[in-house]
XYZ file of C-alpha atoms in Angstrom:
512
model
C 41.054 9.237 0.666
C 39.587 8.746 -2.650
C 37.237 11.365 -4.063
C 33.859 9.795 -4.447
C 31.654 10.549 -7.419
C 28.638 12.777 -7.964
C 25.281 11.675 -10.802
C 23.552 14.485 -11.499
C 19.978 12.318 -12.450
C 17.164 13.213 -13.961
C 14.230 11.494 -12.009
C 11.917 12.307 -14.776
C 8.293 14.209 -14.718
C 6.640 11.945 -11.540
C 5.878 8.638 -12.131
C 8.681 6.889 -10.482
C 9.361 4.034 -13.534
C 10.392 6.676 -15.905
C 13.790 6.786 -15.085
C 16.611 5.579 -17.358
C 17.938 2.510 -16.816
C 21.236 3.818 -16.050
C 19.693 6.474 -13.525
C 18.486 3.451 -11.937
C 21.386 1.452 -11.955
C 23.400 4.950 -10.233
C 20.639 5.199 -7.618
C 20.650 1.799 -6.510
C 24.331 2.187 -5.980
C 24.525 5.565 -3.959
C 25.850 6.034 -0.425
C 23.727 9.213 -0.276
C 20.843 10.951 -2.529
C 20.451 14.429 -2.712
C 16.668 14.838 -4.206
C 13.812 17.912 -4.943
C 11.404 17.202 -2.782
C 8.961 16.749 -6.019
C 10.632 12.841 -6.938
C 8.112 10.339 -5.998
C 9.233 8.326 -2.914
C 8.427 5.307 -4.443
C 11.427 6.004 -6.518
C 13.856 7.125 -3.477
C 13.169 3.431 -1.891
C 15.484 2.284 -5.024
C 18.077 3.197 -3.148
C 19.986 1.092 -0.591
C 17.979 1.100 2.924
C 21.477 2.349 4.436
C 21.957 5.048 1.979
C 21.099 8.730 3.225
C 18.391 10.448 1.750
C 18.394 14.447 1.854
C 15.396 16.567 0.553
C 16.496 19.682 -0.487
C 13.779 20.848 -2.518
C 11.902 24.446 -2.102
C 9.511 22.658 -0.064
C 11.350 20.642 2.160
C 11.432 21.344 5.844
C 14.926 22.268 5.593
C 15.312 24.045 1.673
C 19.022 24.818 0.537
C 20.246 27.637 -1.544
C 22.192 26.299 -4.723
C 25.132 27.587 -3.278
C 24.729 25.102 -0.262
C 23.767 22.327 -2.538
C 26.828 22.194 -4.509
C 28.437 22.270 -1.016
C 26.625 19.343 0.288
C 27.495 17.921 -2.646
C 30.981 18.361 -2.526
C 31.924 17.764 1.238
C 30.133 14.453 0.378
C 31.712 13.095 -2.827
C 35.390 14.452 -0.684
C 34.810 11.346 1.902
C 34.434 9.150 -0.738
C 31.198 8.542 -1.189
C 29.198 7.862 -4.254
C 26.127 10.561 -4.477
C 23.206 11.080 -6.449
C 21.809 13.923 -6.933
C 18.092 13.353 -8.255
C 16.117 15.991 -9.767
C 13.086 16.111 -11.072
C 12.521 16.043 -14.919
C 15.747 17.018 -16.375
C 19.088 18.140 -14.791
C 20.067 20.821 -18.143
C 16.533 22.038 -19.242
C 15.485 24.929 -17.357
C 17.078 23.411 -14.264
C 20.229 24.433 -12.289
C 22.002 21.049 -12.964
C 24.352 22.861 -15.165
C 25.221 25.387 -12.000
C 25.876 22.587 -9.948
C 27.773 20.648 -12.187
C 29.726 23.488 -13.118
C 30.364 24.166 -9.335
C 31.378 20.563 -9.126
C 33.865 20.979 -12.040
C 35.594 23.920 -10.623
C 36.291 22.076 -7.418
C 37.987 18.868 -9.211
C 34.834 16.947 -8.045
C 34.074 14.012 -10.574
C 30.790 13.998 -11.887
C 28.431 12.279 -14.261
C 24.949 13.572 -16.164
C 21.981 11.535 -16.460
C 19.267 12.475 -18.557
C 16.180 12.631 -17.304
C 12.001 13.203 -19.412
C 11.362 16.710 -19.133
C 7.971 16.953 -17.310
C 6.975 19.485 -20.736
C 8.041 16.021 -22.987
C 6.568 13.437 -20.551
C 3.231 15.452 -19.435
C 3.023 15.738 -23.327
C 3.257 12.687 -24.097
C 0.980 10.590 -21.692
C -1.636 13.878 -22.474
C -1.731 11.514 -26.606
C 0.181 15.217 -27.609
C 3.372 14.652 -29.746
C 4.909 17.864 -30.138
C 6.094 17.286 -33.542
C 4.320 15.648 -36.427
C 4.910 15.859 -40.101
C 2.993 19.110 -41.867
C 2.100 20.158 -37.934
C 4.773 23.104 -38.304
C 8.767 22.396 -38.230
C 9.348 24.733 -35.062
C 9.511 23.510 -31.015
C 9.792 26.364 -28.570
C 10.470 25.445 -25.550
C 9.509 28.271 -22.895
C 11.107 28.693 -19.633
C 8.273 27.824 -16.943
C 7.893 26.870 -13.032
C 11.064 24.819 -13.338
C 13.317 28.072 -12.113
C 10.817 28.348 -8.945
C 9.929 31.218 -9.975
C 6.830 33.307 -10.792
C 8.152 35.917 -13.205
C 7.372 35.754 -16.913
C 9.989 34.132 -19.690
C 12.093 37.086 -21.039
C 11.879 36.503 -24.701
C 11.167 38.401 -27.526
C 7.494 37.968 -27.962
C 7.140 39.612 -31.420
C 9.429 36.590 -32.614
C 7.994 33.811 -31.032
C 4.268 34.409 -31.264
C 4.324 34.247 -35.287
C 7.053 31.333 -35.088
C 4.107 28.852 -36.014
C 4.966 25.550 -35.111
C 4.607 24.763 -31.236
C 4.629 26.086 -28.114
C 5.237 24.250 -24.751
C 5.876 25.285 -21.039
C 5.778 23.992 -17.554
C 4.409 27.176 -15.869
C 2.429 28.047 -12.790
C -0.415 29.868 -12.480
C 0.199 32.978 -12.875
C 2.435 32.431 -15.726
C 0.208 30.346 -17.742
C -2.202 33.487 -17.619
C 1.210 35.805 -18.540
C 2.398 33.539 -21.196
C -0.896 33.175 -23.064
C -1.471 37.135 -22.939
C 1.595 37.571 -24.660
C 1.150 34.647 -27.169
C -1.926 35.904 -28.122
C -0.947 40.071 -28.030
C 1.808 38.950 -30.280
C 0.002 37.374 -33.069
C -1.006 34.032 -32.042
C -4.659 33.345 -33.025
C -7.155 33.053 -30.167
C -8.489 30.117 -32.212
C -5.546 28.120 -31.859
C -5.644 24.728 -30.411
C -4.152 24.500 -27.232
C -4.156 22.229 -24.314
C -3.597 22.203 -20.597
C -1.982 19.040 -18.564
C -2.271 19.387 -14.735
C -0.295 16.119 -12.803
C 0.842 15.023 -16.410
C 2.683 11.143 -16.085
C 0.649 10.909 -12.855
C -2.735 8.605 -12.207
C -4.529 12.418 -11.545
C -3.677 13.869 -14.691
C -5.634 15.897 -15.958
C -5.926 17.582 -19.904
C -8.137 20.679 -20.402
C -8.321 20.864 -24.417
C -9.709 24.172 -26.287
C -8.699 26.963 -28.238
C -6.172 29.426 -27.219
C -8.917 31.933 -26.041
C -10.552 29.538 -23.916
C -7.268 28.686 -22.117
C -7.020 32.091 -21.446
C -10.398 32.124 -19.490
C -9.407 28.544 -18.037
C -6.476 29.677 -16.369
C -8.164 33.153 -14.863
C -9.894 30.748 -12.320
C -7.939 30.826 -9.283
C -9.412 26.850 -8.410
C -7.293 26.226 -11.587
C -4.078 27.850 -10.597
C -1.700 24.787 -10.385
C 1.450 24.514 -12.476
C 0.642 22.730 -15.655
C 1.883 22.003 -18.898
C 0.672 23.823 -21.840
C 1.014 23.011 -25.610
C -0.083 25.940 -27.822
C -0.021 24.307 -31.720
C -2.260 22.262 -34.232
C -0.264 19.026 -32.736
C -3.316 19.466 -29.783
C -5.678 17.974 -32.332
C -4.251 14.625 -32.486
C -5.243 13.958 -28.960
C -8.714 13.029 -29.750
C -6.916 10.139 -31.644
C -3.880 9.643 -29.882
C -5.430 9.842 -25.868
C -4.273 6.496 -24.470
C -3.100 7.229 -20.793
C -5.786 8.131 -18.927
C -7.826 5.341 -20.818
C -6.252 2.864 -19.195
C -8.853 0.675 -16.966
C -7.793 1.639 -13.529
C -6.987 5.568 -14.004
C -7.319 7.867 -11.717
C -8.529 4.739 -8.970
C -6.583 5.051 -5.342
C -6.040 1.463 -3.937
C -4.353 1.130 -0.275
C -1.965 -1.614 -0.322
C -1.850 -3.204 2.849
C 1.057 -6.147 2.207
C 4.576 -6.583 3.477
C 6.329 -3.499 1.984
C 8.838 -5.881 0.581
C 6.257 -8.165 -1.173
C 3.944 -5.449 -2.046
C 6.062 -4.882 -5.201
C 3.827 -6.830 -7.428
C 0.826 -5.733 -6.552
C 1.741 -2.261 -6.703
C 3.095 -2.685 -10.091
C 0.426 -4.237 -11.576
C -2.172 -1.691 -10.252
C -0.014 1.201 -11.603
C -0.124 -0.264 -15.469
C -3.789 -0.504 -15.110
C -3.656 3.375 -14.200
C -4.198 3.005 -10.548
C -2.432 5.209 -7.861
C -1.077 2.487 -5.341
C -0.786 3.587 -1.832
C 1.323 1.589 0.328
C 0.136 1.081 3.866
C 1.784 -2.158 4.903
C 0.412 -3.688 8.430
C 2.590 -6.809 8.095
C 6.116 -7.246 8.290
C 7.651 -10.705 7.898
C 10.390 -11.227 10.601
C 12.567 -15.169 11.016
C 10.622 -17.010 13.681
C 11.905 -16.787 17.166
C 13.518 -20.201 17.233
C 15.033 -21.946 13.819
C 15.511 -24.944 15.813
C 12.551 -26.920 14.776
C 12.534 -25.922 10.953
C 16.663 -26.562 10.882
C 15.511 -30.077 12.588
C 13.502 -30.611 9.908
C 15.681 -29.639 7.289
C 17.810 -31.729 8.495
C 16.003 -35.197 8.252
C 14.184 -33.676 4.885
C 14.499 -36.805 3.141
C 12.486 -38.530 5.759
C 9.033 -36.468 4.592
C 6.782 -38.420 2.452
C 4.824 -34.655 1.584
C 6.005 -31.421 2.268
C 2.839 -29.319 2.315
C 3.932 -24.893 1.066
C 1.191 -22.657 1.521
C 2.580 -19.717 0.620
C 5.251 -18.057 -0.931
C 6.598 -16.972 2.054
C 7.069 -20.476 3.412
C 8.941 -21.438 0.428
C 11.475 -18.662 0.888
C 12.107 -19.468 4.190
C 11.927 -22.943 4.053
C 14.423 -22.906 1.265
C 16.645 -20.646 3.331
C 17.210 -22.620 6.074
C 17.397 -26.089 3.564
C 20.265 -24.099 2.213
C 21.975 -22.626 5.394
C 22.344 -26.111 6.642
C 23.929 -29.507 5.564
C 21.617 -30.511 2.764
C 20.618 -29.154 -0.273
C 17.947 -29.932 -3.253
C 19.085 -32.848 -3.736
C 17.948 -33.760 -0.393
C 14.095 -33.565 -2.134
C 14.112 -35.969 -4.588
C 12.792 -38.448 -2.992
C 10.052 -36.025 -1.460
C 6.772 -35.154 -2.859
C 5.815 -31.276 -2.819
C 2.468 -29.924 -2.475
C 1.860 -26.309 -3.286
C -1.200 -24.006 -2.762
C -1.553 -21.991 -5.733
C 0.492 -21.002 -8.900
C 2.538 -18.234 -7.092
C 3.560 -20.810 -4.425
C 4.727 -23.386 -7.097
C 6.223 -20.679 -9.618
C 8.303 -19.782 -6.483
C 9.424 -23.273 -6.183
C 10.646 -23.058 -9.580
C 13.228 -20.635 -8.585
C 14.705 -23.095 -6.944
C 14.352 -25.655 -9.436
C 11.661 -27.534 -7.623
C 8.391 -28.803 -9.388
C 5.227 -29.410 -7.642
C 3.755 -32.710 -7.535
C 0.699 -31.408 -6.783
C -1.553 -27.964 -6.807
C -5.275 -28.205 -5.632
C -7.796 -26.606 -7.825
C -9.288 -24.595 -5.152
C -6.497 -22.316 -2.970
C -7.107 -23.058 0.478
C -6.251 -25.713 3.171
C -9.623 -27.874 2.595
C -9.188 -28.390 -1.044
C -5.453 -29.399 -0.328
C -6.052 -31.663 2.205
C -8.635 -33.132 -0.390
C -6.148 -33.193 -3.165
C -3.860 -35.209 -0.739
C -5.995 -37.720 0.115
C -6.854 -38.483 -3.397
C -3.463 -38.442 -4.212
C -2.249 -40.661 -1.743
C -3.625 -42.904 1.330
C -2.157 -40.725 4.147
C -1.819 -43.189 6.797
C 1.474 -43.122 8.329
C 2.525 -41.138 5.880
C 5.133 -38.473 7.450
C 4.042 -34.773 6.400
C 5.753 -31.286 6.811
C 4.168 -27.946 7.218
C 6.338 -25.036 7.305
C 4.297 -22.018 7.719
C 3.654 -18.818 9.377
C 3.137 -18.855 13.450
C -0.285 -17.929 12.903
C -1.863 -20.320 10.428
C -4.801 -22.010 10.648
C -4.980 -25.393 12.002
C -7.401 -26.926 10.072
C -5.009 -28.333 7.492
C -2.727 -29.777 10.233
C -5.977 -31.083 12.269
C -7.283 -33.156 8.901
C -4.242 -34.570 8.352
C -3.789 -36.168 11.454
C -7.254 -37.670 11.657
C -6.770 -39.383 8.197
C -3.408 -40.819 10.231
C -0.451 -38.409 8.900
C 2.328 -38.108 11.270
C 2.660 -34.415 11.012
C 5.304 -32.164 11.690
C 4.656 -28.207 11.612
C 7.489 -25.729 11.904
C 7.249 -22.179 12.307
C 9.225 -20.537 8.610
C 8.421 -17.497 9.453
C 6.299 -14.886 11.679
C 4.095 -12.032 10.640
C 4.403 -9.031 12.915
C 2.447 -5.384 13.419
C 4.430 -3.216 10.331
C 5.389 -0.103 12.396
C 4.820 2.976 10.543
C 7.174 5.447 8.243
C 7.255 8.936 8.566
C 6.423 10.430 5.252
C 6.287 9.609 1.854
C 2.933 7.915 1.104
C -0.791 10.066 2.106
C -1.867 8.784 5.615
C -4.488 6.014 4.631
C -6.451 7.439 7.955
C -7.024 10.484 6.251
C -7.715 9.364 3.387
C -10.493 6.988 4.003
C -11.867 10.168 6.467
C -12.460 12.085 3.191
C -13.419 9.402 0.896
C -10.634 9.608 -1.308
C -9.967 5.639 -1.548
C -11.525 3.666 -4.021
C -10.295 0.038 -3.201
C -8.512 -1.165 0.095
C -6.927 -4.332 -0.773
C -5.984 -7.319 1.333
C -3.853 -10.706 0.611
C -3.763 -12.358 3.858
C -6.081 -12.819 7.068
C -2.910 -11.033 8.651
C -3.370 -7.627 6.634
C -6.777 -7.500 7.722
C -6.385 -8.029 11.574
C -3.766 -5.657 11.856
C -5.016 -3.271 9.599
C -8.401 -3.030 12.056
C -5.435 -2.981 14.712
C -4.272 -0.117 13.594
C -7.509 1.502 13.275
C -9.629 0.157 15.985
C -12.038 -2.760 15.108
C -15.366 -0.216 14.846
C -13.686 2.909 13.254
C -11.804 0.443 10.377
C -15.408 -0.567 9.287
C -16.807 2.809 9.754
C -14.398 4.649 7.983
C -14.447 2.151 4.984
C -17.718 3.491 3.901
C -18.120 3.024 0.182
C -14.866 2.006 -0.173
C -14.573 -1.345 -1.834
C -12.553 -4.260 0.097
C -10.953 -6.441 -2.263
C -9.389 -9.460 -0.304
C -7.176 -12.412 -2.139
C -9.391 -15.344 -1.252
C -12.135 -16.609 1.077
C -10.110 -17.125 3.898
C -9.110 -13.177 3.799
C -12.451 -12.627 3.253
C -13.671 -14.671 6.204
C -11.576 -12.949 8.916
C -12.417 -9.670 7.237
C -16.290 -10.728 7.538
C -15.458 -11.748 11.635
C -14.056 -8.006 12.162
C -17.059 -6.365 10.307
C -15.755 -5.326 7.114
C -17.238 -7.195 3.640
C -15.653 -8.001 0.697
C -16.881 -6.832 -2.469
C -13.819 -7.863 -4.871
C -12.726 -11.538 -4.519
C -11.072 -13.115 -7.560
C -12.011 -16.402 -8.627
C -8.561 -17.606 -8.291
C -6.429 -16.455 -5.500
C -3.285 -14.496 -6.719
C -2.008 -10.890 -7.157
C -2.645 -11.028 -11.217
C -6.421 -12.275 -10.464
C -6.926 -10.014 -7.730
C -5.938 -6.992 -9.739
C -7.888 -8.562 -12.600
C -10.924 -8.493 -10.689
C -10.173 -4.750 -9.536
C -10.339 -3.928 -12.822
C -13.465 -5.900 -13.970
C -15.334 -4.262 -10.652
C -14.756 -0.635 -12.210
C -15.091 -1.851 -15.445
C -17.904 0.415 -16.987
C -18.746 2.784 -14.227
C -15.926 5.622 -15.842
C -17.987 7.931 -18.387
């Protein structure tokens, strides 16, 4: 059997979309990841759902010895599997990437480095501190921090460094922060000197605690401060009062539960996290095929016989479109067909398949469409298809026939109670317990019933508190309303874009 390979990856300092490109590409491949148990699991669902996942980290429930990793590694690249091994920041500074790829060498296992942000660079960086800057000193010292999991103090020659000018930066815990500005400042280093602290740096709880030198030292002396943390000793601190841009950002530091289809969700949670946000996926749907294709393949297969097909959703396109294709026919079955879509994600989605919409409502909901219809068109007789979710409302299908439509509706697709995953994301229960959710968010009347399924229809409402409920539209909003809960975010136009849009414009203003 072939010997498999093994990509050593750097995962980068925490946010999970500052891995390389190529990292990406390597991860996406692999038939199992090795991680620390500090990479964001956002990042570890890149991989393929069938790939195995093992934490290894110091604080897994199961922590190896480096010895054993480069085992694992090893017995797993000899059945001829691809691995990734994904480590946090860097895999050659201040990590043991270079043991384990030397212990990979030594037993003829192929292997391939990925660079990776070093949480010192990234933390640095997203803090509005570059560590170099022309006439801000022509020396970077890099000291040896938390990254060896380890509490003991860098063994360098103080006397040398201290004076070195230029700047200093480390990833160091607690205790070590305290060590390595004692020394700094024993050493020669003025007490005066600007200096800066980033706590969760790259993350949407980062926090920078700017001063002098001396007033680091004091900082770090309080034990409720005693969290790892980056800290840049140099006059390169100054230019964050200019340079600041991360945690400026509209939505920083906000936590918003995302209650969509984990595998639709990836919009929404994008979007939030540019704004700053911390998304936290909690999905209570899951979109499953219906339990009988028969009467959307029937359809599909006498497509050309539709006057209107009516989408409401992207959803229905997808799996409308999938069974068009499965079967006999194709797009060029539609061209004699007119399409109706609710909303600009509905008809972008039809675009994808080369489809444009003969016509899109103003107003995103099944009134206004069966209004734009008959305006359009004089619907008697005319023949009209609805595929849709099992659970959609009627009222579209019921207007239609009383203005004389012969209407067909076919289930596309059904939305079902998402079960829940172990780990990974915080436990939204919990969360909304102790208050720590700004915004829960909800794009369908389906995320809200099951997410008061989930939680019982009196402790969903209670537990919400002064969380804000943003829902999509006022359909959402109205089955939110009939379980108790009301919406205090609703875009004036009902897609993901608005929606965050309006998130944003809600908080705008209330940050000092």
């Amino acid at each position: 059997m072939k010997t498999g390979c093994v990509y050593l990856i750097g995962a980068g300092p925490g946010d999970p979309t500052l891995i390389s490109v190529r990292g990406q590409r390597c991860l996406s491949a692999a038939d199992v990841v090795v991680h620390d148990h500090r990479v964001h699991h956002r990042l570890l669902r890149a991989a393929r759902p069938d790939a195995e996942r093992i934490d290894v980290g110091t604080a897994a429930p199961q922590p190896l010895e480096h010895d054993a990793i480069g085992y694992l590694l090893m017995e797993q690249a000899r059945e001829g599997k691809t691995v990734v091994r994904l480590k946090w920041g860097d895999p050659f500074l201040f990590d043991s990437g270079g043991q384990e790829a030397a212990f990979l060498q030594g037993q003829g296992v192929p292997f391939e480095v990925v660079p990776g942000i070093p949480h010192a660079v990234g933390g640095s960086c997203c803090a509005g501190i570059p560590l170099t800057y022309p006439g801000a000193g022509d020396v970077l010292v890099f000291l040896r921090g938390h990254e060896g999991q380890t509490e003991s103090t860098p063994d360098v020659d103080w006397a040398h460094i201290a004076p070195l000018g230029g700047t200093v930066v480390s990833y160091a815990g607690g205790i070590q922060l305290e060590t390595i500005i004692d020394k700094l400042l024993a050493h020669g280093r003025a007490a005066s000197e600007p200096a800066a602290l980033i706590i969760h740096g790259t993350a949407p709880r980062q926090r920078t605690i700017r001063g002098s030198l001396g007033e680091l030292q004091h900082v770090v002396r309080d034990a409720q401060r005693r969290g790892s943390g980056v800290l840049v000793v140099g006059s390169v601190v100054k230019f964050r009062e200019r340079l600041q841009w991360f945690e400026k950002r509209p939505l920083f530091g906000r936590r918003v539960l995302v209650t969509r289809a984990r595998e639709q969700a990836a919009e929404l949670v994008d979007r939030l996290a540019e704004l700053g946000a911390e998304p936290i996926e909690a999905p209570t749907i899951r979109i499953v095929p219906p339990d009988d294709h028969g009467p959307l393949d029937a359809a599909c297969a006498a497509v050309d016989s539709f006057d209107w097909i009516v989408l409401t959703s992207v959803n229905g396109v997808d799996w409308f479109m999938r069974r068009l294709l499965a079967g006999p026919r194709d797009v060029r079955s539609l061209s004699g067909v007119r399409l109706c879509a609710i909303g600009p994600a509905t008809a972008a989605r039809l675009q994808r398949y080369g489809l444009k919409v003969d016509l899109m409502p103003d107003e995103h909901r099944a009134e206004a469409v069966f209004d734009a219809l008959r305006q359009a068109d004089d619907l008697a007789g005319r023949r009209v298809l609805l595929p849709r979710a099992d659970l959609a409302r009627e009222a579209l299908a019921r207007a239609l026939r009383e203005a004389g439509a012969d209407v067909t509706e076919a289930t596309a697709y059904r939305t079902v109670l998402a079960a829940s995953e172990p780990g990974g994301e915080p436990d939204p229960y919990k969360l909304l317990l102790d208050r720590q959710l700004d915004v829960v968010t909800f794009t369908s009347a389906s995320t809200v019933r099951n997410f008061v399924r989930i939680l019982g229809q009196g402790p969903a409402a209670d537990l919400l508190g002064t969380t804000s409920v943003a829902s999509i539209g006022p359909v959402t909003a109205a089955a939110a309303k009939e379980l108790g809960i009301e919406t205090r975010i609703m875009p004036p136009t009902y897609t993901i874009p608005a929606l965050v849009e309006a998130i944003a414009d809600h908080f705008a203003g209330t940050r000092s």
